[in-house]
Short mmCIF file of C-alpha atoms and ligand atoms in Angstrom, two decimals:
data_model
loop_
_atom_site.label_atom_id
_atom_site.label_comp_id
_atom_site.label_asym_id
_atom_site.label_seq_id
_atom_site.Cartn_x
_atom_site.Cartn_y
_atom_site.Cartn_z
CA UNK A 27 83.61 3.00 -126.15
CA UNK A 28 84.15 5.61 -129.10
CA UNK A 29 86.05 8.70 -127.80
CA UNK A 30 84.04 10.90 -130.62
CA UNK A 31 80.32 11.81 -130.31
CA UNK A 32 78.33 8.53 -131.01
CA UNK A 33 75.82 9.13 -133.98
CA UNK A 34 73.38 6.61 -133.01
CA UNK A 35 70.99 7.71 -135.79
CA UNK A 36 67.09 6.85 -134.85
CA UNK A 37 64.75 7.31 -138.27
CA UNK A 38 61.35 6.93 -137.86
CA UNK A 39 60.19 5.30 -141.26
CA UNK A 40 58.87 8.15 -143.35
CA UNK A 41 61.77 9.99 -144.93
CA UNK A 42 61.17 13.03 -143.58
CA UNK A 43 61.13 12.40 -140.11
CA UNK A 44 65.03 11.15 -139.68
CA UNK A 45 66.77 12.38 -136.62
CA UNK A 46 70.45 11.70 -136.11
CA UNK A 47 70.56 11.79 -132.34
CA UNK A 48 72.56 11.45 -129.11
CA UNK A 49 72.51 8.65 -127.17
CA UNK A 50 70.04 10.18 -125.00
CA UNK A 51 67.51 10.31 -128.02
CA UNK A 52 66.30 6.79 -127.36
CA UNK A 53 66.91 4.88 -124.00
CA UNK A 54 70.46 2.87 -124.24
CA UNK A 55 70.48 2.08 -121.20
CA UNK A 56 71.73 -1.75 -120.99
CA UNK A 57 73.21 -1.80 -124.27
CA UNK A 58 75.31 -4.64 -124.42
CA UNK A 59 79.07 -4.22 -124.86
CA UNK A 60 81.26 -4.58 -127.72
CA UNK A 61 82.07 -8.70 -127.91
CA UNK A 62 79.46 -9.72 -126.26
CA UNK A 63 76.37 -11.47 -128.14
CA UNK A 64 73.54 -9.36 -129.79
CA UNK A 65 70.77 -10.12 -127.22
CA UNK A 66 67.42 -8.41 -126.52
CA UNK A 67 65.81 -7.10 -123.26
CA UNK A 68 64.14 -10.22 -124.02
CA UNK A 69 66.81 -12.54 -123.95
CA UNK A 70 66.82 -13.60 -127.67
CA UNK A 71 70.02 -13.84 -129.27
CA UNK A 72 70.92 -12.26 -132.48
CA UNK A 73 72.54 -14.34 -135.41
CA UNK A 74 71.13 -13.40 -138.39
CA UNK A 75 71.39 -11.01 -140.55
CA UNK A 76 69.21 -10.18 -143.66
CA UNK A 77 70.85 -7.78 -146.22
CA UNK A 78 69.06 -6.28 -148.50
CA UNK A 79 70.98 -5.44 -151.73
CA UNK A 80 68.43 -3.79 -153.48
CA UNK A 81 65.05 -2.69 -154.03
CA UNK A 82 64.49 -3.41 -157.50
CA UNK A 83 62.89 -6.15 -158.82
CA UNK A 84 62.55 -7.97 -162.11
CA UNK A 85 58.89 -8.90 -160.89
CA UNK A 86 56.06 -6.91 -159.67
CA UNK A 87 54.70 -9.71 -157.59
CA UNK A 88 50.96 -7.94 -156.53
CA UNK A 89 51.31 -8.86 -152.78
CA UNK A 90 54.80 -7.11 -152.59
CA UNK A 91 55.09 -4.13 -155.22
CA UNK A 92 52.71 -1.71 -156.72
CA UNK A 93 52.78 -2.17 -160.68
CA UNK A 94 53.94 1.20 -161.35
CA UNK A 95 54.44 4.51 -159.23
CA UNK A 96 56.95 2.84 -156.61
CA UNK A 97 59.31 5.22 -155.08
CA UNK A 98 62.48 3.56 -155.14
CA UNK A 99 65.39 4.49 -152.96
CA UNK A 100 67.60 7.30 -154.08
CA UNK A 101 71.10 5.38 -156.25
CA UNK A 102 73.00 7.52 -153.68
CA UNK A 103 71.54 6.35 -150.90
CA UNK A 104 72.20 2.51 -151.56
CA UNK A 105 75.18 0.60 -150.02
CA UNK A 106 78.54 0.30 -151.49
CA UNK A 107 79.92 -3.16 -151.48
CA UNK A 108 82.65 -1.52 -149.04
CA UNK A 109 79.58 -0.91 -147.28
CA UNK A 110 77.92 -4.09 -147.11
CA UNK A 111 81.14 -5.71 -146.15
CA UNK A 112 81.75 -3.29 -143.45
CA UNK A 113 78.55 -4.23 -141.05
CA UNK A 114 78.87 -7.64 -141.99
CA UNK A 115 81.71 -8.14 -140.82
CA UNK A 116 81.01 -6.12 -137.58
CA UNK A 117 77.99 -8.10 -137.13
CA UNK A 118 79.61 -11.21 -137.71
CA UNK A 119 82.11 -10.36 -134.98
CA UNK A 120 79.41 -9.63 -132.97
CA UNK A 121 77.95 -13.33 -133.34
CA UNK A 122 76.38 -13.37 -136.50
CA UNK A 123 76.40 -16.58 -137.76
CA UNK A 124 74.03 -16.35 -140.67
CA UNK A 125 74.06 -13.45 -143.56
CA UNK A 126 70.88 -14.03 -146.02
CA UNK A 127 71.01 -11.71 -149.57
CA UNK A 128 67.86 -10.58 -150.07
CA UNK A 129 66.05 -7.37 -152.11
CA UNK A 130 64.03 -6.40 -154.21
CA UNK A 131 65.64 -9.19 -156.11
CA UNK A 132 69.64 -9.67 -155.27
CA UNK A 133 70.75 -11.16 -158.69
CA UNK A 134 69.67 -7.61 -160.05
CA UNK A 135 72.63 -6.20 -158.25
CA UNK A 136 75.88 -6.02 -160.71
CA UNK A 137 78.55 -7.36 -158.37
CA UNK A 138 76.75 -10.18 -157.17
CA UNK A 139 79.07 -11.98 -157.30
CA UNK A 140 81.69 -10.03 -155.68
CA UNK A 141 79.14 -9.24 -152.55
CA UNK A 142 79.09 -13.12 -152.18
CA UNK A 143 82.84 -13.27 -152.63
CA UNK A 144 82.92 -10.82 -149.95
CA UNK A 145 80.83 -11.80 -147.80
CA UNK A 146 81.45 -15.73 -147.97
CA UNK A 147 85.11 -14.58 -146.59
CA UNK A 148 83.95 -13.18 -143.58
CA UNK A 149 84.86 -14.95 -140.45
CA UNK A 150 83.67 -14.92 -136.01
CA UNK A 151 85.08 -14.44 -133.92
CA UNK A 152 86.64 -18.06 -133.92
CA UNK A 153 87.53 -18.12 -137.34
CA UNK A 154 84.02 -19.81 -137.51
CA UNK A 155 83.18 -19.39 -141.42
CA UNK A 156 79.74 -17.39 -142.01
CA UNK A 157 76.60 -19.32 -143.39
CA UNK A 158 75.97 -17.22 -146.64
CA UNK A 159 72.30 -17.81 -148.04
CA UNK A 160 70.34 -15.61 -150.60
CA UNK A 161 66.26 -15.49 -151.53
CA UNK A 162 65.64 -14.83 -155.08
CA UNK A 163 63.05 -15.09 -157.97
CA UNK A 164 65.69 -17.25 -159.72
CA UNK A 165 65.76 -15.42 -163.02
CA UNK A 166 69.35 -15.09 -163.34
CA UNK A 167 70.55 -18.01 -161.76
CA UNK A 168 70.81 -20.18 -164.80
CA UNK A 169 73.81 -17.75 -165.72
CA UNK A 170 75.15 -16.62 -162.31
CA UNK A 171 74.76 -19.75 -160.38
CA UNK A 172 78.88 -21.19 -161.17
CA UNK A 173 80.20 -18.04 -160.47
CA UNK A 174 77.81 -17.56 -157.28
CA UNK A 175 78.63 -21.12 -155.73
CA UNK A 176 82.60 -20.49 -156.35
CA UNK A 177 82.33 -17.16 -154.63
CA UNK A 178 80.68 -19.04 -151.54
CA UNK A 179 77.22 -19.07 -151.78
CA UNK A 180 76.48 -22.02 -149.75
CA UNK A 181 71.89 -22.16 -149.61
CA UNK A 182 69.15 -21.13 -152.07
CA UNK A 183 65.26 -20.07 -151.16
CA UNK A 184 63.65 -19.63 -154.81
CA UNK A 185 59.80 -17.75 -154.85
CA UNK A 186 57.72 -19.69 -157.01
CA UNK A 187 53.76 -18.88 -156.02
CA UNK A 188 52.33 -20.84 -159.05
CA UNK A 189 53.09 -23.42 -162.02
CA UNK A 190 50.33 -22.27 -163.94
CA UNK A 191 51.78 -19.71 -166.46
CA UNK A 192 48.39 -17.26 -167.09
CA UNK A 193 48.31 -17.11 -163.48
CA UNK A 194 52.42 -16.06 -162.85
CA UNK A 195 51.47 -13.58 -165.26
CA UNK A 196 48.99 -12.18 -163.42
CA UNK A 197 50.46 -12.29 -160.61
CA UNK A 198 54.17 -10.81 -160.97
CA UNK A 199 52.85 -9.04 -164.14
CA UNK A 200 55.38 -10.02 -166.04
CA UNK A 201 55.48 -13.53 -168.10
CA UNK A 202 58.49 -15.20 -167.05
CA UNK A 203 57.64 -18.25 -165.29
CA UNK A 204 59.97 -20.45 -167.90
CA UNK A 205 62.88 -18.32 -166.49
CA UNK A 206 62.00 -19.29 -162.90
CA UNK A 207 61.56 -22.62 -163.52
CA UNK A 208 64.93 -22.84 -165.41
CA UNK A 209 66.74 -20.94 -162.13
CA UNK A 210 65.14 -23.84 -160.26
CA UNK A 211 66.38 -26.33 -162.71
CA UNK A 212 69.67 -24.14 -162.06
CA UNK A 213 69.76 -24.67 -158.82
CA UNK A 214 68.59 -28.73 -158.23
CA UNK A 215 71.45 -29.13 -160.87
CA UNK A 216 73.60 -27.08 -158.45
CA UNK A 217 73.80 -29.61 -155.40
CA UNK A 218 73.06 -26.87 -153.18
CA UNK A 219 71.65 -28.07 -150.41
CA UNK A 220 68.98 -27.58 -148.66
CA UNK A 221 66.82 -26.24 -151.81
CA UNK A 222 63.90 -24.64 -150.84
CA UNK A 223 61.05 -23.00 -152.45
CA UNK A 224 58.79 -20.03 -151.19
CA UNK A 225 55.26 -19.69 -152.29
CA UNK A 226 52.80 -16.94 -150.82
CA UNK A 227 49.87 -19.30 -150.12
CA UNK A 228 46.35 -16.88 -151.45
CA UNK A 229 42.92 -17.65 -151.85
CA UNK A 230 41.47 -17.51 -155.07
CA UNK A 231 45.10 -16.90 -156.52
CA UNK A 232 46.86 -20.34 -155.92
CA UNK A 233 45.24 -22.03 -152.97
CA UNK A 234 44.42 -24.90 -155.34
CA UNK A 235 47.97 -25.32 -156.42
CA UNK A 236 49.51 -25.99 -152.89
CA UNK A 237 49.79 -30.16 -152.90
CA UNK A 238 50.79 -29.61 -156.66
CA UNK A 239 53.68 -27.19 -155.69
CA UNK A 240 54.89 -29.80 -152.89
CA UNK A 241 55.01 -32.49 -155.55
CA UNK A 242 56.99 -30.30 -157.72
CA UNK A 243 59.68 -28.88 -155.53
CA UNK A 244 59.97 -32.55 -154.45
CA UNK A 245 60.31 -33.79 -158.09
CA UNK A 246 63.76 -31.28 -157.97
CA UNK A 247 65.02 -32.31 -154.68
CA UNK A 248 63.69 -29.20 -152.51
CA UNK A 249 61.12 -27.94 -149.84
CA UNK A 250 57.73 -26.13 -150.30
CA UNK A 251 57.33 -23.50 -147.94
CA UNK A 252 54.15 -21.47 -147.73
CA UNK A 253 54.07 -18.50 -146.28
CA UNK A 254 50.95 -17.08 -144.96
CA UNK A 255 50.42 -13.47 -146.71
CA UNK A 256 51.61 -10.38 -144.46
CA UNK A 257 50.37 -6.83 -144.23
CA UNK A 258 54.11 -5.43 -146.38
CA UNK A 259 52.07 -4.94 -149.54
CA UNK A 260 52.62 -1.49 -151.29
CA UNK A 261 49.11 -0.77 -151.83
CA UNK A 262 48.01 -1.70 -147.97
CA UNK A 263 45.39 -3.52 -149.31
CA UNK A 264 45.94 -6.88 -147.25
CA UNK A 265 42.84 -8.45 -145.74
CA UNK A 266 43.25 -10.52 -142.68
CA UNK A 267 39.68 -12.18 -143.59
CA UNK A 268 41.53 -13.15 -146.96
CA UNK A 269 44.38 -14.82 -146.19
CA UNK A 270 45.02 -18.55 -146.64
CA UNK A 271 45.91 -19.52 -142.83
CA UNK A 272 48.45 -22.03 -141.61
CA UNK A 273 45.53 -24.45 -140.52
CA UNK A 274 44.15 -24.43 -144.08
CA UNK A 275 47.58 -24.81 -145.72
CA UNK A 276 48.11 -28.31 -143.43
CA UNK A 277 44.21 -28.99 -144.44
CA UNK A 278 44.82 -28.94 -147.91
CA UNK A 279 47.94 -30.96 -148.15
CA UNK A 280 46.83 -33.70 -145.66
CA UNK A 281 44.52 -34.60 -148.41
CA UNK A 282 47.52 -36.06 -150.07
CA UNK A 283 50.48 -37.08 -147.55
CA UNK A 284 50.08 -37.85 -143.96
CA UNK A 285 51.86 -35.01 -141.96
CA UNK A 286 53.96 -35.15 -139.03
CA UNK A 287 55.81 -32.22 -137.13
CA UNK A 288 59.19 -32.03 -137.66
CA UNK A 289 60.82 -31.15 -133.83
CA UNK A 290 63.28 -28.84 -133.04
CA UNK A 291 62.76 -25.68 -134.87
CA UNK A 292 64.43 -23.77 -132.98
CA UNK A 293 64.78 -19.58 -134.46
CA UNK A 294 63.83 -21.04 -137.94
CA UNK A 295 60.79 -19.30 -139.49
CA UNK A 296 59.00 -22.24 -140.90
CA UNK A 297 57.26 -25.27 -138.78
CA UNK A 298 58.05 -28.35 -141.15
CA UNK A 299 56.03 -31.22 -141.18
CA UNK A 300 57.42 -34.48 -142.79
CA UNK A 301 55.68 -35.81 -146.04
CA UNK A 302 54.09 -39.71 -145.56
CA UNK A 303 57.05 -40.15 -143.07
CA UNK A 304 59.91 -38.15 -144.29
CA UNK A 305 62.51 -38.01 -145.25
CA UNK A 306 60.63 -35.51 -147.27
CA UNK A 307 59.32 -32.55 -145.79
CA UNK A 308 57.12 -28.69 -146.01
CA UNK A 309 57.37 -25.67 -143.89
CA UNK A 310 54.68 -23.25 -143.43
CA UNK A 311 55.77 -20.08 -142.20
CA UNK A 312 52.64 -18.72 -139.98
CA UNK A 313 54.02 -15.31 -139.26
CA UNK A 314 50.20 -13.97 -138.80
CA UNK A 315 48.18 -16.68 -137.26
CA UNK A 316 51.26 -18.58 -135.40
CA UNK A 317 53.94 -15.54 -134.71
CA UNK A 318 57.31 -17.01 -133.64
CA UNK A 319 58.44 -13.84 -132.42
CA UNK A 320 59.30 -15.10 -128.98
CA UNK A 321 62.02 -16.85 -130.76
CA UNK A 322 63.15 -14.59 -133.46
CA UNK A 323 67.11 -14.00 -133.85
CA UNK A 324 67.16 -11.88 -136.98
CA UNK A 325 67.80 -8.48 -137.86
CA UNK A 326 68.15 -6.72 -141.39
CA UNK A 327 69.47 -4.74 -143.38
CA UNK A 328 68.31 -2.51 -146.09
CA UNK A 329 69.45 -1.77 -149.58
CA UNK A 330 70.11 2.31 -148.34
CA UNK A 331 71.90 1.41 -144.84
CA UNK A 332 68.85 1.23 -141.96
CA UNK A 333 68.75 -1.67 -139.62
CA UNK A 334 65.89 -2.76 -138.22
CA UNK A 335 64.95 -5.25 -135.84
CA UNK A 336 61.86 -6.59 -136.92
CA UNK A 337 59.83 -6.60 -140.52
CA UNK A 338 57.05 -4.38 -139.24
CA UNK A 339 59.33 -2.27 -137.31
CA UNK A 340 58.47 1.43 -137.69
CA UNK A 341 61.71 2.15 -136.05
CA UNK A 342 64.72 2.61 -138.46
CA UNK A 343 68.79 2.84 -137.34
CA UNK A 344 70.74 4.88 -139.61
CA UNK A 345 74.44 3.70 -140.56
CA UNK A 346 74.67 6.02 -143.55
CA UNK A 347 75.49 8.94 -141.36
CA UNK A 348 78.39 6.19 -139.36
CA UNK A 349 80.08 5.02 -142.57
CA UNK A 350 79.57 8.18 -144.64
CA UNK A 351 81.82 11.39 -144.12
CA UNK A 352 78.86 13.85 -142.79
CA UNK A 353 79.12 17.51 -144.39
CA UNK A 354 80.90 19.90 -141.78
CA UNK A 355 82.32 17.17 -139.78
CA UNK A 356 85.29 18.79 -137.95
CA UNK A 357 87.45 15.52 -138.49
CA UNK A 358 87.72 12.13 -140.48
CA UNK A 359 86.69 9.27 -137.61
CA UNK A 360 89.11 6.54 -138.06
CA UNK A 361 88.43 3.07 -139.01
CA UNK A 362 88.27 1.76 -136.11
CA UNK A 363 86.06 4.59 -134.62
CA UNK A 364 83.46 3.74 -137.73
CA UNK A 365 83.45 0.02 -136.69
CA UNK A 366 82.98 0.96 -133.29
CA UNK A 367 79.90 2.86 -133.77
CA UNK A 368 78.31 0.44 -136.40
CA UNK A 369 78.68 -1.94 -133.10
CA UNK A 370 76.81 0.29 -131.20
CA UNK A 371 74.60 0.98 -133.76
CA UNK A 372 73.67 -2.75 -134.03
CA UNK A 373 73.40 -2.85 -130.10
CA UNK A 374 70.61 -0.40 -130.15
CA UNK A 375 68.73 -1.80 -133.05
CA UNK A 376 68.79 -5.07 -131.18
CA UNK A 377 67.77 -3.07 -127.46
CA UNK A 378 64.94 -1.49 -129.01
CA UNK A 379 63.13 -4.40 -130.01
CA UNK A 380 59.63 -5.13 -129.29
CA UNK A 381 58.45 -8.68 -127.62
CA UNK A 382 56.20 -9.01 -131.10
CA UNK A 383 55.34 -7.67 -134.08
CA UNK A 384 52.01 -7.00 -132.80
CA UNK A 385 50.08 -8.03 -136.42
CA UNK A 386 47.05 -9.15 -134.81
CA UNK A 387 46.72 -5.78 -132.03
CA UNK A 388 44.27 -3.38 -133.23
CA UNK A 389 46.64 -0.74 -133.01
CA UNK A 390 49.33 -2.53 -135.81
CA UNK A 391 50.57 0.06 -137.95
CA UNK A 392 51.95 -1.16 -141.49
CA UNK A 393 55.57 -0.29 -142.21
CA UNK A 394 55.92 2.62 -144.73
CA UNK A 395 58.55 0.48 -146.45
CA UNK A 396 56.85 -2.00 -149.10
CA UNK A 397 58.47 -5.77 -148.65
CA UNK A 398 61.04 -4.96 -151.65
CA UNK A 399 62.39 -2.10 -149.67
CA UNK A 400 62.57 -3.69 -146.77
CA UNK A 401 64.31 -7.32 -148.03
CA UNK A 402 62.25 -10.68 -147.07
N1 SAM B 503 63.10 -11.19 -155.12
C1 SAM B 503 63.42 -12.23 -154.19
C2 SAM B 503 62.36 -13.30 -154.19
O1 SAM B 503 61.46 -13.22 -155.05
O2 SAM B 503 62.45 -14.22 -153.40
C3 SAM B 503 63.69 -11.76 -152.77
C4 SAM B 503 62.84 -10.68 -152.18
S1 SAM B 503 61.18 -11.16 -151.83
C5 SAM B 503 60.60 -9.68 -151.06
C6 SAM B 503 61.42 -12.31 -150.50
C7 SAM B 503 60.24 -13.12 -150.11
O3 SAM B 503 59.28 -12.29 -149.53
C8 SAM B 503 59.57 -13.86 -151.24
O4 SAM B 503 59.51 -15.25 -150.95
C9 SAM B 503 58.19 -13.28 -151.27
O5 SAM B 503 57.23 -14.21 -151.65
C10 SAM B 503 58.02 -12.81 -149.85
N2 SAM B 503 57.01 -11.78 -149.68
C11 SAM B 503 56.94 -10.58 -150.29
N3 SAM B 503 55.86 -9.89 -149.89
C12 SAM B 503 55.21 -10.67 -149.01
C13 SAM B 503 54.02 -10.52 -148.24
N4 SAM B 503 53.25 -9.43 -148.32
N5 SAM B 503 53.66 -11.54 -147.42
C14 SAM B 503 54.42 -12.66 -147.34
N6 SAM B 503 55.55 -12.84 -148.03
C15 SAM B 503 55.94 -11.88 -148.86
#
């Protein structure tokens, strides 16, 4: 345990309600250790982490950002690579296996490739090398991919919700689908693998696109994944009663392959199915009508230094305070002090979480945070 006073740093989402406490702010009681594994009240282990490099995006994908008006976090406020490096590498000690870039869009981020460089170099506690993955709209990659994949970037997820160009248009509002589709090409090239692609499934949007999205990430060597539509739009204008379910997803695509569950899923967000017999295959990720909370082993971290434990947390844990010299400090904490309290930090993040994410209780409560501030 830290000798100095332990800023375990509880923000409620909502900027102006942040609250560097005690310990006795919020019940600690049972934290785990330092060494031991990241594991809930619940028993569910933690191994992987979701960083979020940034909130800015080169699309303004209507499910996920407003088109104009967003708040974005304060350039202060957003992690150094020091930073980044610094929790990963006390999370990985802790028994993260798997770090995931994520934003906003990651490739916006200027030293890209020096996070992955970074970050790819991180070892566990057995000199176990981390699994470095990243989730991106696959604009840049055409001319960061080389440098990416020598820095250690070892798995790709590209977002691609339609092939139809009026309708990407529409959609992101802004008319690059030839750049995604040349990231893709980037990427198939790339030998990365697995490859897969993400694709909000929506009604009236692209719901008549889904078999024709399978064939196409299966013409470049990848995996569709649909992802049922969650409540992390900036507008809060999801509609339960319009979103394309997990049953209707399998519905439409068993018009065209036979499908048969893959077993063995284990923390992994998407069920897969495999195509006429394999070894081809599609995930759907059902976070509203199938929640896979029960088994969930991620947490994540945001472009401006919160952790939180689930997507629709309304909890936040502050590390800015922890790695940043607070004004009128009395004295410097020393290195190992700072690494020491991002461990605890991450212990309480991972105490306080909930059973589920409670989408389908009357009483849900949409995060503050849009999905680009948060990191998908
Ligand atoms: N810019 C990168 C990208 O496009 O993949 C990474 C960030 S984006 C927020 C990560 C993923 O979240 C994307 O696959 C996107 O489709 C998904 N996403 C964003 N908002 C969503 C929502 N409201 N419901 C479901 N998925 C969403």
């Amino acid at each position: 345990m830290s000798a100095v006073p332990v800023s375990i740093g509880v923000r409620m989402t909502g900027r102006s309600a942040v609250a560097v406490a005690g310990v006795a702010a919020h019940d600690t009681s049972g934290v785990a250790e330092p060494g031991s594994p990241l594991v809930d009240t619940h028993g569910r282990v933690h191994r992987d982490l979701r960083i979020s490099l940034t909130d800015r995006c080169s699309l303004r994908c209507t499910y996920c950002m407003p088109e104009q008006g967003n708040e974005w976090l304060a350039r202060s406020s957003i992690l150094s690579l020091d930073e980044i490096e610094r929790v990963a590498r006390v999370a990985a000690a802790a028994g993260v296996t798997t770090f995931r870039l994520t934003g906003g869009e990651p490739l916006l981020r200027t030293d890209i490739v020096d996070v992955v460089r970074r970050l790819s170099e991180i070892r566990g506690p057995e000199g176990t090398p981390v699994e470095l993955a990243m989730t991106t709209n696959g604009i840049r990659l055409p001319e960061l991919l080389p440098g990416l994949v020598d820095a250690g970037l070892r798995r790709l997820n590209i977002s691609l919700d339609t092939l139809r160009r009026d309708r990407f248009h529409e959609l992101t509002r802004r008319d690059r689908l030839d750049d995604v589709i040349a990231g893709i090409a980037a990427a198939a090239a790339s030998g990365l693998r697995p490859l897969k692609l993400n694709a909000v499934a929506m009604r009236d949007v692209n719901d008549d696109e889904l078999a024709d999205l399978v064939a196409f990430a299966l013409a470049n060597g990848a995996e569709m994944r649909f992802i049922e539509q969650m409540p992390l739009d900036a507008g809060h204008t999801w509609d339960r009663s319009r979103m394309v379910t997990r049953d209707e997803i399998l519905h439409a695509l068993s018009a065209r392959w036979a499908l048969t569950p893959v077993p063995g899923r284990g923390g992994a967000p998407a069920e897969r199915w495999l195509l006429d017999g394999g070894p081809a295959t599609v995930g759907v990720i059902a976070s509203v009508t199938a929640p896979f909370c029960g088994d969930c082993d991620r947490l994540r971290l945001t472009a401006d230094g919160q952790l939180r434990n689930c997507l629709f947390s309304t909890t936040e844990y502050d590390l800015l305070p922890i790695m940043r010299a607070v004004p009128g400090a009395s004295a410097d904490p020393s290195e190992a002090t700072v690494d020491d309290d991002i461990d605890r930090m991450l212990r309480s993040c991972v105490h306080g979480k909930l059973p589920g994410h409670a989408i389908n209780d009357p009483s849900f409560l949409q995060p503050a945070r849009g999905m680009n501030a948060i990191g998908g």
